[in-house]
Each structure stands twice: as structure tokens, then as C-alpha cells.
Coordinates of C-alpha atoms in Angstrom, one line a residue:
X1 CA 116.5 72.4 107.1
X2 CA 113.7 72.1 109.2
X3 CA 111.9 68.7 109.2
X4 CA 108.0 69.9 109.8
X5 CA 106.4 72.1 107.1
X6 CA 103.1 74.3 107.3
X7 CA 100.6 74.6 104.8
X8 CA 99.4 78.1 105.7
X9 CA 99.0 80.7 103.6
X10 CA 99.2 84.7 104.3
X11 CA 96.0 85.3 106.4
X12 CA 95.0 88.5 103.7
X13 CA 95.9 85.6 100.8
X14 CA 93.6 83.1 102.5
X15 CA 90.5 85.5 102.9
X16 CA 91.2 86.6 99.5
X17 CA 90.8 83.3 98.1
X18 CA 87.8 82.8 100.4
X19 CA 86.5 85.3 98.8
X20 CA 86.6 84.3 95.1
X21 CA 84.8 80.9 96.6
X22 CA 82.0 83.1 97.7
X23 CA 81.5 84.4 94.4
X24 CA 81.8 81.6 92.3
X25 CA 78.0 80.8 91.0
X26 CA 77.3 84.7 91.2
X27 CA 75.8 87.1 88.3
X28 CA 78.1 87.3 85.6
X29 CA 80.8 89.9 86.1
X30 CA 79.6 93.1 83.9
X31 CA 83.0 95.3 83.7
X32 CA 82.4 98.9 85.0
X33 CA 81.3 101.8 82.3
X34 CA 82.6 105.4 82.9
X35 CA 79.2 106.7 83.8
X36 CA 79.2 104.2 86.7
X37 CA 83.0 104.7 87.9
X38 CA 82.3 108.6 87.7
X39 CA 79.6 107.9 90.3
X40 CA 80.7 105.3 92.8
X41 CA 84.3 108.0 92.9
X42 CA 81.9 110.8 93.8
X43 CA 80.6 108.8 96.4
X44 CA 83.8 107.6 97.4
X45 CA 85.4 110.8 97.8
X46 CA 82.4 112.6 99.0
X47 CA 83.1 111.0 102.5
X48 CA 86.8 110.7 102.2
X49 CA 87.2 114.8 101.7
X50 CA 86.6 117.4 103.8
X51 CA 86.9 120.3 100.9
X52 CA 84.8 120.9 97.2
X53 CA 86.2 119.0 94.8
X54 CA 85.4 118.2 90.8
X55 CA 85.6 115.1 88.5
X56 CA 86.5 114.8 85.2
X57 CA 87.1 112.7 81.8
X58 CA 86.5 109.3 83.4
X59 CA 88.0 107.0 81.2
X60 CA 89.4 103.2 81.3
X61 CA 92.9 102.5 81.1
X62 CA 93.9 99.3 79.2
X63 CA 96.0 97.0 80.1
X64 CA 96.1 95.2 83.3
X65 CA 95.2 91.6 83.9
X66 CA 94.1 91.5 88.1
X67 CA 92.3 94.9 88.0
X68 CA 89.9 97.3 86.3
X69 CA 91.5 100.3 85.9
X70 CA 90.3 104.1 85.5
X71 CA 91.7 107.6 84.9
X72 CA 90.2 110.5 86.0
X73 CA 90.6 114.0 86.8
X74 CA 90.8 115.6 90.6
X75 CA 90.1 119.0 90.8
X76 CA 90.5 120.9 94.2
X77 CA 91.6 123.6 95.7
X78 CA 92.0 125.2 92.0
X79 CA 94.5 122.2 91.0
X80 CA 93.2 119.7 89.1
X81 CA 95.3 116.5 88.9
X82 CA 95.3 113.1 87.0
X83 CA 94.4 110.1 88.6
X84 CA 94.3 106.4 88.4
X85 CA 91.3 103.9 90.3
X86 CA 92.2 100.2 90.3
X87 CA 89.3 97.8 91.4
X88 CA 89.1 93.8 91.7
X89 CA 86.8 92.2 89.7
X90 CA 85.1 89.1 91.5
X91 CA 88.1 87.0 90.8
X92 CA 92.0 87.8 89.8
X93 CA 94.7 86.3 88.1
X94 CA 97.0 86.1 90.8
X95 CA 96.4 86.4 94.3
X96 CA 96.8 89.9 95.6
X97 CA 94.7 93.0 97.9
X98 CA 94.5 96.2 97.2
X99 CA 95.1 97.1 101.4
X100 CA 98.7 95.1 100.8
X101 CA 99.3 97.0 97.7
X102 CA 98.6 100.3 99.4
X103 CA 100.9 99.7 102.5
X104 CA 103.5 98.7 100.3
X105 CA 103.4 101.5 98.0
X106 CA 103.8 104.1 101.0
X107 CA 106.5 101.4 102.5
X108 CA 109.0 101.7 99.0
X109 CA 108.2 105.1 98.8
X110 CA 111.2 107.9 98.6
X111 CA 113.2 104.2 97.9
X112 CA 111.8 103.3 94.5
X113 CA 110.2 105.3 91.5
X114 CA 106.5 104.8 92.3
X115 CA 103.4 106.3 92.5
X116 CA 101.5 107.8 94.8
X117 CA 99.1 105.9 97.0
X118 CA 96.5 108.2 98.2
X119 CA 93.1 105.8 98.8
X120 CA 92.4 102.4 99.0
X121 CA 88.5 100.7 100.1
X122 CA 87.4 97.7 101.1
X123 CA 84.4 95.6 99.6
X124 CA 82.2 97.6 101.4
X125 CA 82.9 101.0 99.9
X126 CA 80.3 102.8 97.3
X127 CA 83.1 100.9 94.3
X128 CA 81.3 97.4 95.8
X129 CA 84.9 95.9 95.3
X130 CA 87.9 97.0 96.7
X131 CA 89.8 99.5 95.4
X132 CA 93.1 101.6 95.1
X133 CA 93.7 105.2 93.7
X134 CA 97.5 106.5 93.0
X135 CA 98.6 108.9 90.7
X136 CA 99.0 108.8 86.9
X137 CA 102.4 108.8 86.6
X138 CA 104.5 110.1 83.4
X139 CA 105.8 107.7 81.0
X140 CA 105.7 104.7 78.7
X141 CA 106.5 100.6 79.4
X142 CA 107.5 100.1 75.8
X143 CA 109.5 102.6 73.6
X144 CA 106.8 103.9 71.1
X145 CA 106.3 102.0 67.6
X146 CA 107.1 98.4 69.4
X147 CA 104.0 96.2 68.7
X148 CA 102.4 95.4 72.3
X149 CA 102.8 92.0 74.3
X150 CA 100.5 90.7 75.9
X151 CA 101.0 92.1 79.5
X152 CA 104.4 93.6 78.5
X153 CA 106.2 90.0 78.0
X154 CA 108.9 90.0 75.8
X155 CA 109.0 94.0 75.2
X156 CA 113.0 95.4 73.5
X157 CA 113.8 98.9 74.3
X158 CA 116.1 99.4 71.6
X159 CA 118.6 101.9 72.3
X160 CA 116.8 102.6 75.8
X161 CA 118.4 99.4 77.3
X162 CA 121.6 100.4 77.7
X163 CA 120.3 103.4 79.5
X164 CA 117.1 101.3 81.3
X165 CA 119.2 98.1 82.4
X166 CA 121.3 99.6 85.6
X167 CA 118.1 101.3 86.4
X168 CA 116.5 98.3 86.9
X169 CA 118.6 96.4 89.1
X170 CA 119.7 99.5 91.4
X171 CA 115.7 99.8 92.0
X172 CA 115.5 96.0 92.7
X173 CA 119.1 96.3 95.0
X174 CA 117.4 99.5 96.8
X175 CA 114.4 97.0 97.2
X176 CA 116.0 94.5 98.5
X177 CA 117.8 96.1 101.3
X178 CA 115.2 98.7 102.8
X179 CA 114.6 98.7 106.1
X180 CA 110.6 97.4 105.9
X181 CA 110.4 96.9 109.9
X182 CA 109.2 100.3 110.7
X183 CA 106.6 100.3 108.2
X184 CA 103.1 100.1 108.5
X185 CA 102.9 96.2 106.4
X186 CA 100.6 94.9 108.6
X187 CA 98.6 93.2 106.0
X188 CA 101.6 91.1 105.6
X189 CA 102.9 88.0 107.4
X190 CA 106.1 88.7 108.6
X191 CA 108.4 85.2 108.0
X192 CA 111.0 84.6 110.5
X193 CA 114.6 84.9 109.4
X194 CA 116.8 81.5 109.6
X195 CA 113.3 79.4 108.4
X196 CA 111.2 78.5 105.3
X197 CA 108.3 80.2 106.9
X198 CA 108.7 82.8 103.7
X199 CA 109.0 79.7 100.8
X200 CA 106.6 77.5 103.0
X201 CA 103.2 79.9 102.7
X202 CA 104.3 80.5 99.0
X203 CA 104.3 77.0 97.9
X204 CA 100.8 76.6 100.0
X205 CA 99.4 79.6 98.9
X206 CA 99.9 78.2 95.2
X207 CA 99.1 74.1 95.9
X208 CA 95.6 76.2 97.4
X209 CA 95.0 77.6 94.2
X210 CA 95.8 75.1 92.2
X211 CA 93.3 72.7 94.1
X212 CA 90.8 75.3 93.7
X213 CA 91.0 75.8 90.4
X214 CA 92.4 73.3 88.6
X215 CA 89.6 72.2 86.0
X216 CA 91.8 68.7 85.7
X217 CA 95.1 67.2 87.4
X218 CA 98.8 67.9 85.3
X219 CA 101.9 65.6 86.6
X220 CA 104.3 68.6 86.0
X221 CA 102.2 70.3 89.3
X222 CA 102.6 67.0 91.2
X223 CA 106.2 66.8 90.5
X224 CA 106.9 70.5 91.0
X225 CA 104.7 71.1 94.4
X226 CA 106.8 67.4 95.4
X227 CA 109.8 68.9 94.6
X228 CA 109.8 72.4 96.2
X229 CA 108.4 71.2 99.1
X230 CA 111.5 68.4 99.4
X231 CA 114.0 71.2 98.6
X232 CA 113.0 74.0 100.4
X233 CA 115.7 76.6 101.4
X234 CA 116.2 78.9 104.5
X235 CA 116.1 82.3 104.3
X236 CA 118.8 84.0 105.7
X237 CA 117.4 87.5 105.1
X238 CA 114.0 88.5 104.7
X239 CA 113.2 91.5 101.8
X240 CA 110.2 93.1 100.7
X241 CA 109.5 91.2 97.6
X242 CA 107.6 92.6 94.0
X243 CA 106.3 89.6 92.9
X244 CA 106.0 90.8 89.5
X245 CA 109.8 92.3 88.9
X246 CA 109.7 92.4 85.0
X247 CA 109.4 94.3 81.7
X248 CA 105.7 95.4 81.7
X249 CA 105.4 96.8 85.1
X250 CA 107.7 99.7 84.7
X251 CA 107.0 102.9 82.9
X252 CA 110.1 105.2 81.6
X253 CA 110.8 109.0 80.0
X254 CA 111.7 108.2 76.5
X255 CA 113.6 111.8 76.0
X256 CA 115.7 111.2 79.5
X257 CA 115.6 107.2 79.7
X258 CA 114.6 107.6 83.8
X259 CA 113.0 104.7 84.7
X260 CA 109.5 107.0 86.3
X261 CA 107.5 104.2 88.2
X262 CA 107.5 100.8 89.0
X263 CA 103.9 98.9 88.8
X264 CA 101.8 96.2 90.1
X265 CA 102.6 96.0 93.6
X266 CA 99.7 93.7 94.6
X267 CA 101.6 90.9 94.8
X268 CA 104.4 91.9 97.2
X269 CA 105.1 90.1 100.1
X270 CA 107.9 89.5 102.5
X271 CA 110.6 86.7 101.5
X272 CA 113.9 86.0 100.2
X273 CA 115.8 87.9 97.4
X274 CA 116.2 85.3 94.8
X275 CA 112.5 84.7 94.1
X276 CA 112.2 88.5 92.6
X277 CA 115.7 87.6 90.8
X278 CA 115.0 84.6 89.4
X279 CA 111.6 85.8 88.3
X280 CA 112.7 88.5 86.4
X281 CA 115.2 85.9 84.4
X282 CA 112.5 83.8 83.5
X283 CA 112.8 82.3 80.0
X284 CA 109.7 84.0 77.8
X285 CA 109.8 87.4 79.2
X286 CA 113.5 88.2 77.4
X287 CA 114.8 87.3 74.4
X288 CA 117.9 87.6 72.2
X289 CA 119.7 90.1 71.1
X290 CA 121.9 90.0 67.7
X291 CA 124.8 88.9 69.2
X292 CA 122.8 85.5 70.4
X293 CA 122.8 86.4 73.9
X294 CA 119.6 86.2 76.0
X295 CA 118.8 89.3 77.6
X296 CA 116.5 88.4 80.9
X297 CA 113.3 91.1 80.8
X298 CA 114.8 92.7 77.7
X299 CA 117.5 94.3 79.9
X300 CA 120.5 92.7 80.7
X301 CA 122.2 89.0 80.8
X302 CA 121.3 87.1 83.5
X303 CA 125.7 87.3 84.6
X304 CA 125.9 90.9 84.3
X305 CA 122.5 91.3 86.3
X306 CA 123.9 89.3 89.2
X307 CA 127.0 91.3 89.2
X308 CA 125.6 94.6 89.0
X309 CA 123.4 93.2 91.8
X310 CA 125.4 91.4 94.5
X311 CA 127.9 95.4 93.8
X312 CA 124.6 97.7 94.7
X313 CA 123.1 95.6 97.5
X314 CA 125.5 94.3 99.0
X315 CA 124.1 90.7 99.1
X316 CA 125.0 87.5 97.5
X317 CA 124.0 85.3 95.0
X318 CA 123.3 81.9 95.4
X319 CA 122.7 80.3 92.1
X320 CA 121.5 76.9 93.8
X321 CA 118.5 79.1 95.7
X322 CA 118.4 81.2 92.4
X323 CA 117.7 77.9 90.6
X324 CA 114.9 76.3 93.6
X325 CA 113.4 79.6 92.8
X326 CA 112.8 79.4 89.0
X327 CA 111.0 76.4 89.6
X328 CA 108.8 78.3 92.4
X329 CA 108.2 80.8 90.0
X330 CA 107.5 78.3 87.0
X331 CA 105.4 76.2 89.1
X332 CA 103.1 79.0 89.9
X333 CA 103.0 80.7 86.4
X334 CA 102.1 77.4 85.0
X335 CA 99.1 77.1 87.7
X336 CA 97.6 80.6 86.9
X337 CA 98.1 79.8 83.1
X338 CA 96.4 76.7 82.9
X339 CA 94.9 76.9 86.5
X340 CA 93.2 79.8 87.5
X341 CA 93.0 81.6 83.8
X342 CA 91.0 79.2 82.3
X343 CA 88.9 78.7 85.7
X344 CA 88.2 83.2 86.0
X345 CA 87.0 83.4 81.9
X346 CA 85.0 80.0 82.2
X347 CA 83.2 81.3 84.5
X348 CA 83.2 85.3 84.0
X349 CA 84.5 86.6 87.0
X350 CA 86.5 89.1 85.5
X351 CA 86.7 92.0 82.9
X352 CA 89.7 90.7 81.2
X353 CA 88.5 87.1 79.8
X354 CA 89.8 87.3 76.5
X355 CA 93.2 87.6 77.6
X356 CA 93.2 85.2 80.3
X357 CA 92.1 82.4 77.4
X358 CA 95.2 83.2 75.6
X359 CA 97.5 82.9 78.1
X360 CA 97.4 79.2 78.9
X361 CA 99.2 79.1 75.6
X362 CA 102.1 80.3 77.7
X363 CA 102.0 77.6 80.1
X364 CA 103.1 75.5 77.4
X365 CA 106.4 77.0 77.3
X366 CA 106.6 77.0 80.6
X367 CA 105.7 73.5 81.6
X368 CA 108.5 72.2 78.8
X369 CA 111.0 74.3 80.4
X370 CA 109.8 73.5 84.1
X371 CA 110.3 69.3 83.1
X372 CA 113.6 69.9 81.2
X373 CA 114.8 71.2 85.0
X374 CA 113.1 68.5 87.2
X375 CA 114.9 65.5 84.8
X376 CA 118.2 67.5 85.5
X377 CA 117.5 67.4 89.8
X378 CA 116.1 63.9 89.5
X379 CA 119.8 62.6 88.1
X380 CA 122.1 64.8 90.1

């Protein structure tokens, strides 16, 4: 393992976060109306088509913790067609950009079940925010007459698991193993194989945040940053990475049980396998079945997934980098929990604050879990 280490995050992450900085101490964020979002897309769309076109039944979409969200209606050329706009509020949960999102989108797309990406603006556009419109696409993330999570967490399909479950992991396999490298990802950083380049500007891009906006210090962090840092692992192959791989970001058919579109792309980036693995097995966003057995997102155990996995993709396993990666993904759960939640509502900078103060309640969980693992690696 390499002996030096860089603190560097993603350049698109790091102006991001810049960003937020900029706007701390601003007006109050005042989420978007209808009437408002009906204009700023007529403006929007007024430069980006060439051809008459007609907008209708404006309307926000709920859900969604790193983005205001919109439907509307498209009419041209004597089609009309269902939409979605996604804009950043001043401040977001966790660290993402809507060009990233957009480039992945088009990169997974024809691989994965996703939708459309058809615009995306910068700050500067008539939205004052950046901004990304798809498609709507057909479909439901929980089977109808489940009471809603918050954000999805925890959601059973019922009988649609058994049907959902292989689904699931053959998108994440197909994910995994496409060919990113003629894609146009140049909002990524590309991480060199064979290094910790990948693991090294995650752990900085969190320690960042959590400096930023940490209202108080928490040992847990100290020991976990500490920790990863000690323990980092090389990647041996570099994938195109969700970030958010988990019950809550899909949508499905309930008549045919075809998974239709996988979600909330913003935080993709480039690096290894295991992080969107072990993330997706994270204790909180399953639970048990009747038989006892723990069933990671709702889906599947966490055995059968890795079997079903290393079969489609035609990669390995490695339960010791599965393991360095729960911690990864605990550590930064706990930071935008406890971190970054409290900091966006305290201050207003975003449309979703009454969430965001309920969540920290989850980091709870998490940070029990998260000490139970570091007192295991401390006596081994």
C-alpha cells in the first residue's frame, strides 16, 4: 500500500462545496412555487429549442432530500410528454452536481433502466441554480399500501422481492463492468487502477465536510477518518459507482415486477466495486424477514447477493475490502446525519429542513454500529 496519501477531493466536489461556503450567511432559502418554475422552464427552454413548444401542469414532486423537484408537461411537435426538473437548493445533503449526474445518466444508459437525460444548467441559467430535466419514468419505489420511509429506508416489497431481488443485483453487476472509458465523464476524476487514488479523495471529500460543518467534534469521526485512512485498500479495478445503491432510488411495474429506473445518480463517481456493495448491505436500510434472516435493502441476504453477484459480473468478492467499506460508508452517513443535516436546516439552505432534522436520529444507529466494528479491528 502506498505510503503517501492525498487529501484532494474531486475538482467538481471541491467547487461544489466552495460553493455552499459562498452562500452561507445568504437570504433564507424560499423553496420554488409552480408559478415561478413554470417561468424560469419557459425561459430555459426558450433558448434551448429551436421549435414552438407548450408547458403544462407544473407541479412539485415529493420526495427527494438533495433537490427540488418538478413535473411538467412538454408539448411539441403535437406530442406532449411528461417531465421531471431537479434543481439544487443553496446547500445539499450530500455532495453531488447536476453536470456529473447528467454525464452519468447518458454514460449507463442502454446498460441500466434509467431515465432520460435531456438538459442540465449551470448556476447561471434563468433556474438561478443548477438544474437537470429527464423524463418521468413509469412506476412506484414501494409496492402500494406500505406506509412511506423516510427517503425509502427500510421499504418490504412483499411478494415483489422475489421477483425485484435478481433485478437488482444484475443492474448493479451490469454497472459494475461497463466500459465507462469512452464516455463523455469528464466531470469526473478518473482514479488510477492499482492505487487508493479512488478511496483517498472519498475519505477527503468527507473529512472536508465534516470540518465544514460539524457544529461540534464526535470521537466516533476521529476514530473512523484515523482508521480508513490507516487501512486504505488498492483498487484493482475501477467502476462507475452509484453512490446511493438502495431501496428508495428505484422505481418498478407492480403488474410485471420490471425494475423501470434507477434514481439519484448525483452521487456517482469512479471507484471500486465494494463501496456500492457494501452500501447497499448497510444495517437500517433492510430488515428481517419471518424466517429471522436480514434481508440487505429489503431484497436479498447479504450471501446470496454476493453470489448472484460475483456469477453476473464476473468479479470477486473480497469481504475484507467489503468490510473497510461499511465503515467508509458509515463514516460518511454518520457525518451528513449529524454533520451536514443539522448544519443545511439550521441555517435554511434548503427546501427540505424538516426532514434533514429527523434524520440525525439515524446517526444514532449508525454511530453504535460504526463503534461495535472499530473495537472488533482494534483487537484483531
Amino acid at each position: 500500500m502506498p505510503a503517501t496519501q492525498s487529501r484532494q477531493v474531486e475538482r467538481t466536489l471541491g467547487e461544489e462545496l466552495e460553493r455552499k461556503i459562498r452562500r452561507r450567511g445568504d437570504a433564507i432559502h424560499q423553496p420554488a412555487d409552480p408559478g415561478t418554475t413554470r417561468e424560469r422552464l419557459q425561459a430555459f427552454l426558450s433558448a434551448e429549442l429551436d421549435e414552438p413548444f407548450a408547458l403544462g401542469d407544473v407541479r412539485r414532486l415529493t420526495g427527494g432530500a438533495s433537490a427540488e423537484q418538478f413535473t411538467f408537461e412538454l408539448e411539441r411537435g403535437g406530442v406532449t410528454e411528461k417531465l421531471v426538473l431537479r434543481m439544487d437548493p443553496p446547500a445539499q445533503l450530500l455532495p453531488g452536481n447536476r453536470l456529473r449526474e447528467f454525464q452519468v445518466i447518458r454514460a449507463v444508459a442502454g446498460v441500466l433502466p434509467v431515465p432520460r437525460a435531456l438538459w442540465v444548467a449551470d448556476a447561471d441559467s434563468p433556474f438561478g441554480t443548477s438544474a437537470l430535466i429527464t423524463s418521468f419514468d413509469r412506476g412506484v419505489a414501494a409496492p402500494t399500501g406500505v406506509v412511506g420511509k423516510a427517503t425509502g429506508l427500510s421499504t418490504a416489497y412483499g411478494d415483489h422481492r422475489a421477483a425485484l431481488a435478481p433485478q437488482y443485483v444484475q443492474h448493479l453487476a451490469n454497472l459494475h463492468t461497463l466500459d465507462w472509458s469512452g464516455a463523455d465523464l469528464s466531470a469526473l476524476d478518473v482514479p488510477a487502477e492499482g492505487t487508493t487514488e479512488a478511496v483517498d479523495r472519498r475519505i477527503a471529500l468527507w473529512d472536508r465536510i465534516w470540518a465544514e460543518d460539524a457544529y461540534e467534534a464526535h470521537p466516533t469521526v476521529a476514530l473512523a477518518s484515523a482508521w480508513l485512512w490507516e487501512h486504505r485498500p488498492v483498487v484493482d479495478h475501477v467502476s462507475l459507482i452509484h453512490g446511493d445503491y438502495r431501496n428508495g432510488n428505484f422505481l418498478f411495474d407492480e403488474a410485471t415486477d420490471e425494475i423501470t429506473a434507477v434514481l439519484d445518480w448525483e452521487t456517482a463517481h469512479l471507484g471500486d466495486r465494494h463501496e456500492d456493495l457494501a452500501y447497499m448491505m448497510l444495517p437500517g436500510y433492510g430488515h428481517r424477514d419471518d424466517e429471522g434472516r436480514y434481508l440487505c435493502a429489503g431484497l436479498e441476504t447479504a450471501e446470496t447477493i454476493i453470489a448472484d453477484y460475483e456469477r453476473l459480473s464476473g468479479l470477486t468478492v473480497d469481504r475484507e475490502r467489503l468490510r473497510y467499506y461499511t465503515v467508509l460508508n458509515m463514516y460518511w452517513a454518520i457525518i451528513a446525519c449529524i454533520g451536514t443535516a443539522p448544519r443545511l436546516a439550521g441555517e435554511r439552505m434548503t427546501h427540505n429542513g424538516p426532514m434533514l432534522n429527523v434524520v440525525p436520529g439515524l446517526a444514532a444507529f449508525f454511530i453504535a454500529e460504526l463503534n461495535t466494528i472499530l473495537r472488533e479491528e482494534s483487537s484483531r
